[in-house]
Short mmCIF file of C-alpha atoms in Angstrom, two decimals:
data_model
loop_
_atom_site.label_atom_id
_atom_site.label_comp_id
_atom_site.label_asym_id
_atom_site.label_seq_id
_atom_site.Cartn_x
_atom_site.Cartn_y
_atom_site.Cartn_z
CA UNK A 1 27.70 -20.41 -19.98
CA UNK A 2 24.38 -20.19 -21.84
CA UNK A 3 20.98 -20.23 -20.14
CA UNK A 4 17.62 -20.44 -21.81
CA UNK A 5 14.44 -20.62 -19.78
CA UNK A 6 15.51 -21.62 -16.26
CA UNK A 7 16.73 -18.24 -15.11
CA UNK A 8 15.88 -14.91 -13.55
CA UNK A 9 16.82 -11.42 -14.64
CA UNK A 10 17.78 -8.58 -12.32
CA UNK A 11 16.05 -5.22 -12.74
CA UNK A 12 18.61 -2.72 -11.43
CA UNK A 13 16.01 0.05 -11.26
CA UNK A 14 16.80 3.71 -10.70
CA UNK A 15 19.40 3.38 -7.96
CA UNK A 16 21.02 0.81 -5.71
CA UNK A 17 21.38 3.28 -2.84
CA UNK A 18 19.18 1.96 0.03
CA UNK A 19 18.71 5.48 1.40
CA UNK A 20 17.00 6.60 -1.81
CA UNK A 21 14.70 3.58 -2.17
CA UNK A 22 11.89 4.93 0.08
CA UNK A 23 11.91 8.24 -1.82
CA UNK A 24 11.75 6.50 -5.19
CA UNK A 25 8.99 4.19 -3.95
CA UNK A 26 6.89 7.14 -2.74
CA UNK A 27 7.51 9.13 -5.91
CA UNK A 28 6.57 6.36 -8.31
CA UNK A 29 3.63 5.22 -6.23
CA UNK A 30 2.30 8.78 -6.32
CA UNK A 31 2.87 9.06 -10.07
CA UNK A 32 1.16 5.71 -10.66
CA UNK A 33 -1.88 6.63 -8.56
CA UNK A 34 -2.14 10.01 -10.31
CA UNK A 35 -1.94 8.26 -13.70
CA UNK A 36 -4.68 5.77 -12.82
CA UNK A 37 -6.98 8.34 -11.20
CA UNK A 38 -6.56 11.02 -13.88
CA UNK A 39 -7.15 8.62 -16.77
CA UNK A 40 -10.12 7.01 -15.02
CA UNK A 41 -11.65 10.44 -14.49
CA UNK A 42 -11.29 11.17 -18.21
CA UNK A 43 -13.03 7.88 -19.08
CA UNK A 44 -15.82 8.45 -16.55
CA UNK A 45 -16.31 12.08 -17.56
CA UNK A 46 -16.63 11.22 -21.24
CA UNK A 47 -18.89 8.24 -20.53
CA UNK A 48 -21.22 10.24 -18.28
CA UNK A 49 -21.66 13.24 -20.62
CA UNK A 50 -23.76 12.55 -23.72
CA UNK A 51 -22.34 15.66 -25.42
CA UNK A 52 -18.94 13.95 -25.50
CA UNK A 53 -20.16 10.78 -27.20
CA UNK A 54 -18.30 11.65 -30.39
CA UNK A 55 -15.43 9.93 -32.25
CA UNK A 56 -12.83 12.33 -30.86
CA UNK A 57 -13.68 11.50 -27.25
CA UNK A 58 -14.13 7.80 -28.01
CA UNK A 59 -10.50 7.74 -29.13
CA UNK A 60 -9.53 9.80 -26.08
CA UNK A 61 -11.10 7.16 -23.82
CA UNK A 62 -9.21 4.45 -25.71
CA UNK A 63 -5.98 6.39 -25.21
CA UNK A 64 -6.66 6.81 -21.49
CA UNK A 65 -7.40 3.10 -21.08
CA UNK A 66 -4.20 2.25 -22.93
CA UNK A 67 -2.21 4.62 -20.69
CA UNK A 68 -3.60 2.89 -17.59
CA UNK A 69 -2.55 -0.50 -18.96
CA UNK A 70 0.83 0.83 -20.09
CA UNK A 71 1.69 2.13 -16.60
CA UNK A 72 0.36 -1.01 -14.93
CA UNK A 73 2.63 -3.21 -17.05
CA UNK A 74 5.79 -1.65 -15.57
CA UNK A 75 5.41 0.39 -12.37
CA UNK A 76 3.76 -2.15 -9.97
CA UNK A 77 6.60 -4.65 -10.50
CA UNK A 78 9.17 -1.96 -9.73
CA UNK A 79 7.27 -0.96 -6.57
CA UNK A 80 7.08 -4.60 -5.49
CA UNK A 81 10.82 -5.05 -6.04
CA UNK A 82 11.60 -1.99 -3.92
CA UNK A 83 9.23 -3.09 -1.17
CA UNK A 84 10.62 -6.64 -0.99
CA UNK A 85 14.25 -5.60 -1.63
CA UNK A 86 14.33 -8.18 -4.42
CA UNK A 87 15.41 -7.06 -7.89
CA UNK A 88 14.69 -10.34 -9.63
CA UNK A 89 12.08 -11.06 -12.26
CA UNK A 90 11.50 -14.54 -13.67
CA UNK A 91 12.17 -15.43 -17.28
CA UNK A 92 8.42 -15.87 -17.87
CA UNK A 93 7.63 -12.62 -16.05
CA UNK A 94 10.19 -10.75 -18.12
CA UNK A 95 8.81 -12.13 -21.39
CA UNK A 96 5.28 -11.21 -20.30
CA UNK A 97 6.36 -7.69 -19.43
CA UNK A 98 8.10 -7.25 -22.78
CA UNK A 99 4.98 -8.50 -24.57
CA UNK A 100 2.59 -6.14 -22.76
CA UNK A 101 4.91 -3.12 -23.05
CA UNK A 102 5.17 -3.63 -26.81
CA UNK A 103 1.40 -4.01 -27.15
CA UNK A 104 0.68 -0.74 -25.35
CA UNK A 105 3.53 1.23 -26.94
CA UNK A 106 2.55 0.22 -30.48
CA UNK A 107 -1.13 0.75 -29.70
CA UNK A 108 -0.34 4.26 -28.43
CA UNK A 109 1.36 5.00 -31.76
CA UNK A 110 -1.66 3.87 -33.74
CA UNK A 111 -4.19 5.60 -31.49
CA UNK A 112 -2.39 8.91 -31.91
CA UNK A 113 -2.42 8.37 -35.69
CA UNK A 114 -6.14 7.52 -35.62
CA UNK A 115 -6.84 10.66 -33.57
CA UNK A 116 -4.91 12.72 -36.13
CA UNK A 117 -7.04 11.19 -38.90
CA UNK A 118 -10.16 12.10 -36.92
CA UNK A 119 -9.03 15.74 -36.73
CA UNK A 120 -8.17 15.67 -40.45
CA UNK A 121 -11.69 14.55 -41.36
CA UNK A 122 -13.29 17.03 -38.95
CA UNK A 123 -11.40 20.04 -40.35
CA UNK A 124 -10.86 19.11 -43.99
CA UNK A 125 -14.20 17.36 -44.60
CA UNK A 126 -16.58 18.82 -41.98
CA UNK A 127 -19.77 18.18 -43.96
CA UNK A 128 -18.99 14.48 -44.29
CA UNK A 129 -17.56 14.04 -40.78
CA UNK A 130 -20.50 12.20 -39.20
CA UNK A 131 -20.84 9.96 -42.24
CA UNK A 132 -17.15 9.03 -42.45
CA UNK A 133 -16.39 8.78 -38.73
CA UNK A 134 -19.30 6.54 -37.82
CA UNK A 135 -19.28 4.26 -34.77
CA UNK A 136 -18.46 1.14 -36.76
CA UNK A 137 -15.37 2.73 -38.32
CA UNK A 138 -14.19 4.08 -34.95
CA UNK A 139 -14.48 0.67 -33.28
CA UNK A 140 -12.86 -1.00 -36.29
CA UNK A 141 -9.90 1.41 -36.20
CA UNK A 142 -9.27 0.75 -32.49
CA UNK A 143 -9.67 -3.04 -32.81
CA UNK A 144 -7.40 -3.14 -35.86
CA UNK A 145 -4.77 -1.12 -34.00
CA UNK A 146 -5.02 -3.50 -31.04
CA UNK A 147 -4.76 -6.55 -33.31
CA UNK A 148 -1.64 -5.22 -35.07
CA UNK A 149 -0.06 -4.37 -31.71
CA UNK A 150 -0.78 -7.82 -30.30
CA UNK A 151 0.59 -9.65 -33.36
CA UNK A 152 3.77 -7.55 -33.25
CA UNK A 153 4.21 -8.22 -29.52
CA UNK A 154 3.73 -11.97 -29.94
CA UNK A 155 6.23 -12.01 -32.81
CA UNK A 156 8.83 -10.19 -30.67
CA UNK A 157 8.20 -12.56 -27.76
CA UNK A 158 8.81 -15.54 -30.02
CA UNK A 159 11.97 -13.84 -31.22
CA UNK A 160 13.24 -13.64 -27.62
CA UNK A 161 12.38 -17.30 -27.00
CA UNK A 162 14.97 -18.41 -29.55
CA UNK A 163 17.76 -16.46 -27.81
CA UNK A 164 20.21 -17.87 -25.29
CA UNK A 165 21.32 -15.76 -22.34
CA UNK A 166 24.60 -15.62 -20.44
CA UNK A 167 25.18 -15.39 -16.70
CA UNK A 168 25.26 -11.57 -16.85
CA UNK A 169 21.51 -11.00 -16.56
CA UNK A 170 21.38 -7.45 -15.21
CA UNK A 171 18.90 -5.13 -16.95
CA UNK A 172 19.85 -1.46 -16.29
CA UNK A 173 16.24 -0.24 -16.13
CA UNK A 174 13.20 -0.89 -13.94
CA UNK A 175 11.37 -3.08 -16.47
CA UNK A 176 12.19 -5.59 -19.20
CA UNK A 177 12.83 -3.88 -22.54
CA UNK A 178 13.29 -5.71 -25.82
CA UNK A 179 16.53 -3.88 -26.80
CA UNK A 180 18.05 -4.58 -23.38
CA UNK A 181 17.23 -8.30 -23.60
CA UNK A 182 18.79 -8.51 -27.06
CA UNK A 183 21.97 -6.91 -25.65
CA UNK A 184 22.12 -9.57 -22.90
CA UNK A 185 21.84 -12.51 -25.31
CA UNK A 186 24.84 -14.78 -25.87
CA UNK A 187 23.58 -16.04 -29.22
CA UNK A 188 23.99 -14.16 -32.48
CA UNK A 189 21.62 -11.16 -32.44
CA UNK A 190 22.49 -9.57 -35.79
CA UNK A 191 19.21 -10.70 -37.35
CA UNK A 192 17.27 -9.67 -34.23
CA UNK A 193 18.71 -6.15 -34.30
CA UNK A 194 17.80 -5.77 -37.97
CA UNK A 195 14.24 -6.90 -37.22
CA UNK A 196 14.09 -4.46 -34.29
CA UNK A 197 15.05 -1.54 -36.54
CA UNK A 198 12.59 -2.62 -39.24
CA UNK A 199 9.77 -2.91 -36.70
CA UNK A 200 10.61 0.50 -35.26
CA UNK A 201 10.42 2.05 -38.73
CA UNK A 202 7.12 0.31 -39.51
CA UNK A 203 5.24 0.58 -36.21
CA UNK A 204 6.72 3.91 -35.20
CA UNK A 205 7.44 5.55 -38.55
CA UNK A 206 4.17 4.76 -40.33
CA UNK A 207 1.88 6.18 -37.61
CA UNK A 208 4.11 9.25 -37.29
CA UNK A 209 4.03 9.70 -41.08
CA UNK A 210 0.23 9.47 -40.95
CA UNK A 211 0.13 12.15 -38.24
CA UNK A 212 2.42 14.45 -40.24
CA UNK A 213 0.40 13.84 -43.43
CA UNK A 214 -2.85 14.64 -41.60
CA UNK A 215 -1.52 17.88 -40.15
CA UNK A 216 -0.10 19.04 -43.46
CA UNK A 217 -3.65 18.89 -44.86
CA UNK A 218 -5.10 20.38 -41.65
CA UNK A 219 -2.75 23.37 -41.78
CA UNK A 220 -3.49 23.79 -45.48
CA UNK A 221 -7.25 23.81 -44.82
CA UNK A 222 -6.96 26.19 -41.87
CA UNK A 223 -4.85 28.63 -43.89
CA UNK A 224 -7.76 29.01 -46.32
CA UNK A 225 -10.16 30.12 -43.57
CA UNK A 226 -10.70 33.87 -44.09
CA UNK A 227 -11.02 35.05 -40.46
CA UNK A 228 -8.42 34.77 -37.70
CA UNK A 229 -11.18 33.75 -35.27
CA UNK A 230 -12.16 30.87 -37.51
CA UNK A 231 -8.53 29.77 -37.83
CA UNK A 232 -8.06 29.83 -34.06
CA UNK A 233 -11.27 27.87 -33.45
CA UNK A 234 -10.30 25.22 -36.00
CA UNK A 235 -6.76 24.82 -34.75
CA UNK A 236 -7.77 24.83 -31.06
CA UNK A 237 -9.39 21.42 -31.56
CA UNK A 238 -5.93 20.05 -32.48
CA UNK A 239 -3.91 21.71 -29.71
CA UNK A 240 -4.29 18.94 -27.13
CA UNK A 241 -3.56 16.19 -29.62
CA UNK A 242 -0.44 17.98 -30.88
CA UNK A 243 0.80 18.39 -27.30
CA UNK A 244 0.30 14.67 -26.58
CA UNK A 245 2.01 13.70 -29.85
CA UNK A 246 4.97 15.97 -29.08
CA UNK A 247 5.30 14.53 -25.57
CA UNK A 248 5.07 10.89 -26.70
CA UNK A 249 7.40 11.06 -29.70
CA UNK A 250 9.75 13.51 -28.00
CA UNK A 251 10.38 11.11 -25.12
CA UNK A 252 10.47 8.11 -27.50
CA UNK A 253 13.19 9.70 -29.62
CA UNK A 254 15.01 10.58 -26.42
CA UNK A 255 15.13 6.88 -25.50
CA UNK A 256 16.55 5.77 -28.84
CA UNK A 257 19.03 8.63 -29.11
CA UNK A 258 20.19 8.00 -25.55
CA UNK A 259 20.69 4.28 -26.18
CA UNK A 260 22.48 4.99 -29.47
CA UNK A 261 24.97 7.63 -28.35
CA UNK A 262 25.78 6.53 -24.80
CA UNK A 263 26.37 3.42 -22.74
CA UNK A 264 25.48 5.22 -19.52
CA UNK A 265 23.01 3.08 -17.57
CA UNK A 266 21.77 6.15 -15.66
CA UNK A 267 20.85 7.99 -18.87
CA UNK A 268 19.12 4.87 -20.15
CA UNK A 269 17.04 4.68 -16.97
CA UNK A 270 16.10 8.37 -17.11
CA UNK A 271 15.10 8.04 -20.78
CA UNK A 272 12.98 4.96 -19.98
CA UNK A 273 11.22 6.80 -17.14
CA UNK A 274 10.46 9.75 -19.40
CA UNK A 275 9.06 7.43 -22.04
CA UNK A 276 6.98 5.01 -19.98
CA UNK A 277 5.90 6.99 -16.92
CA UNK A 278 5.58 10.66 -17.84
CA UNK A 279 3.32 10.60 -20.98
CA UNK A 280 0.58 8.37 -19.46
CA UNK A 281 0.49 10.63 -16.39
CA UNK A 282 0.42 13.95 -18.28
CA UNK A 283 -1.91 13.03 -21.17
CA UNK A 284 -5.18 13.43 -19.19
CA UNK A 285 -4.01 16.78 -17.80
CA UNK A 286 -3.14 18.04 -21.28
CA UNK A 287 -6.60 17.14 -22.56
CA UNK A 288 -8.48 18.40 -19.50
CA UNK A 289 -6.62 21.71 -19.22
CA UNK A 290 -6.79 22.56 -22.93
CA UNK A 291 -10.32 21.36 -23.65
CA UNK A 292 -13.32 23.31 -22.35
CA UNK A 293 -15.77 20.45 -22.93
CA UNK A 294 -13.63 17.98 -20.97
CA UNK A 295 -13.18 20.46 -18.13
CA UNK A 296 -16.94 20.99 -17.93
CA UNK A 297 -17.61 17.24 -17.98
CA UNK A 298 -15.02 16.70 -15.24
CA UNK A 299 -16.56 19.47 -13.16
CA UNK A 300 -19.99 17.84 -13.43
CA UNK A 301 -18.57 14.39 -12.64
CA UNK A 302 -16.65 15.59 -9.58
CA UNK A 303 -19.69 17.52 -8.37
CA UNK A 304 -21.83 14.40 -8.77
CA UNK A 305 -19.31 12.20 -6.96
CA UNK A 306 -18.98 14.74 -4.15
CA UNK A 307 -22.71 14.84 -3.62
CA UNK A 308 -22.79 11.05 -3.28
CA UNK A 309 -20.16 11.03 -0.53
#
């Protein structure tokens, strides 16, 4: 039996054990609140400190805002399902979730590439940095990244609309993923799988290639600095970004490797959690703990907020 639009999907979540549901609800609610609060603090700290009104921190604010939206597109629905003991999500709701997840995942890829380019210009062309990385270019880079992400998400959503689905509508994760929906389709998905791989190579591979290219030139420039102190100072500005890149792409590769080598629904769920929940929560801590300027701005912001209470 084929079904098109008049249906609901079931999000199986992390576990079907009722005894574990309260624990999972509390854990993910805590992680979500930490993600929102930490990223908001980064945005407020950068906005309130004029010394941080530079391209690097403009992109950091964009990344934090994207992480807030990324988490909000998946976790609240899972929390609602646990609270109401209802695993269903409507066809329209599932399509919307897929669309927003793709937007924020692809945008994260491009933002990390843009941040790598910013570090490349700062280290390899320091004298021209302020001229090259002007406000107009920074805004244009973010808006272009958002536009590409949105077009890709809309294209994938239209791709799902042409699929027919069977009566087995169980999704073994806590949110609607494009690969999982393609697996559930009754219609021929050969073309859809090819498109999925091509899109992954383009929207994942190209930004990653840009990051690698940037850091090859960065390492080359740093190696020509005569003093070890100068090398450490130059590379320290890249440490936080490298950590975030490693976390994001490490978990992303974990998802694809897991889905490719195993049919275990539990491993798929764990990989999805690592990819969608952990990076947005840890990114602000990585930047605040490894960056003296951000720590100082956060200290001033917290002190100011405390005095107002």
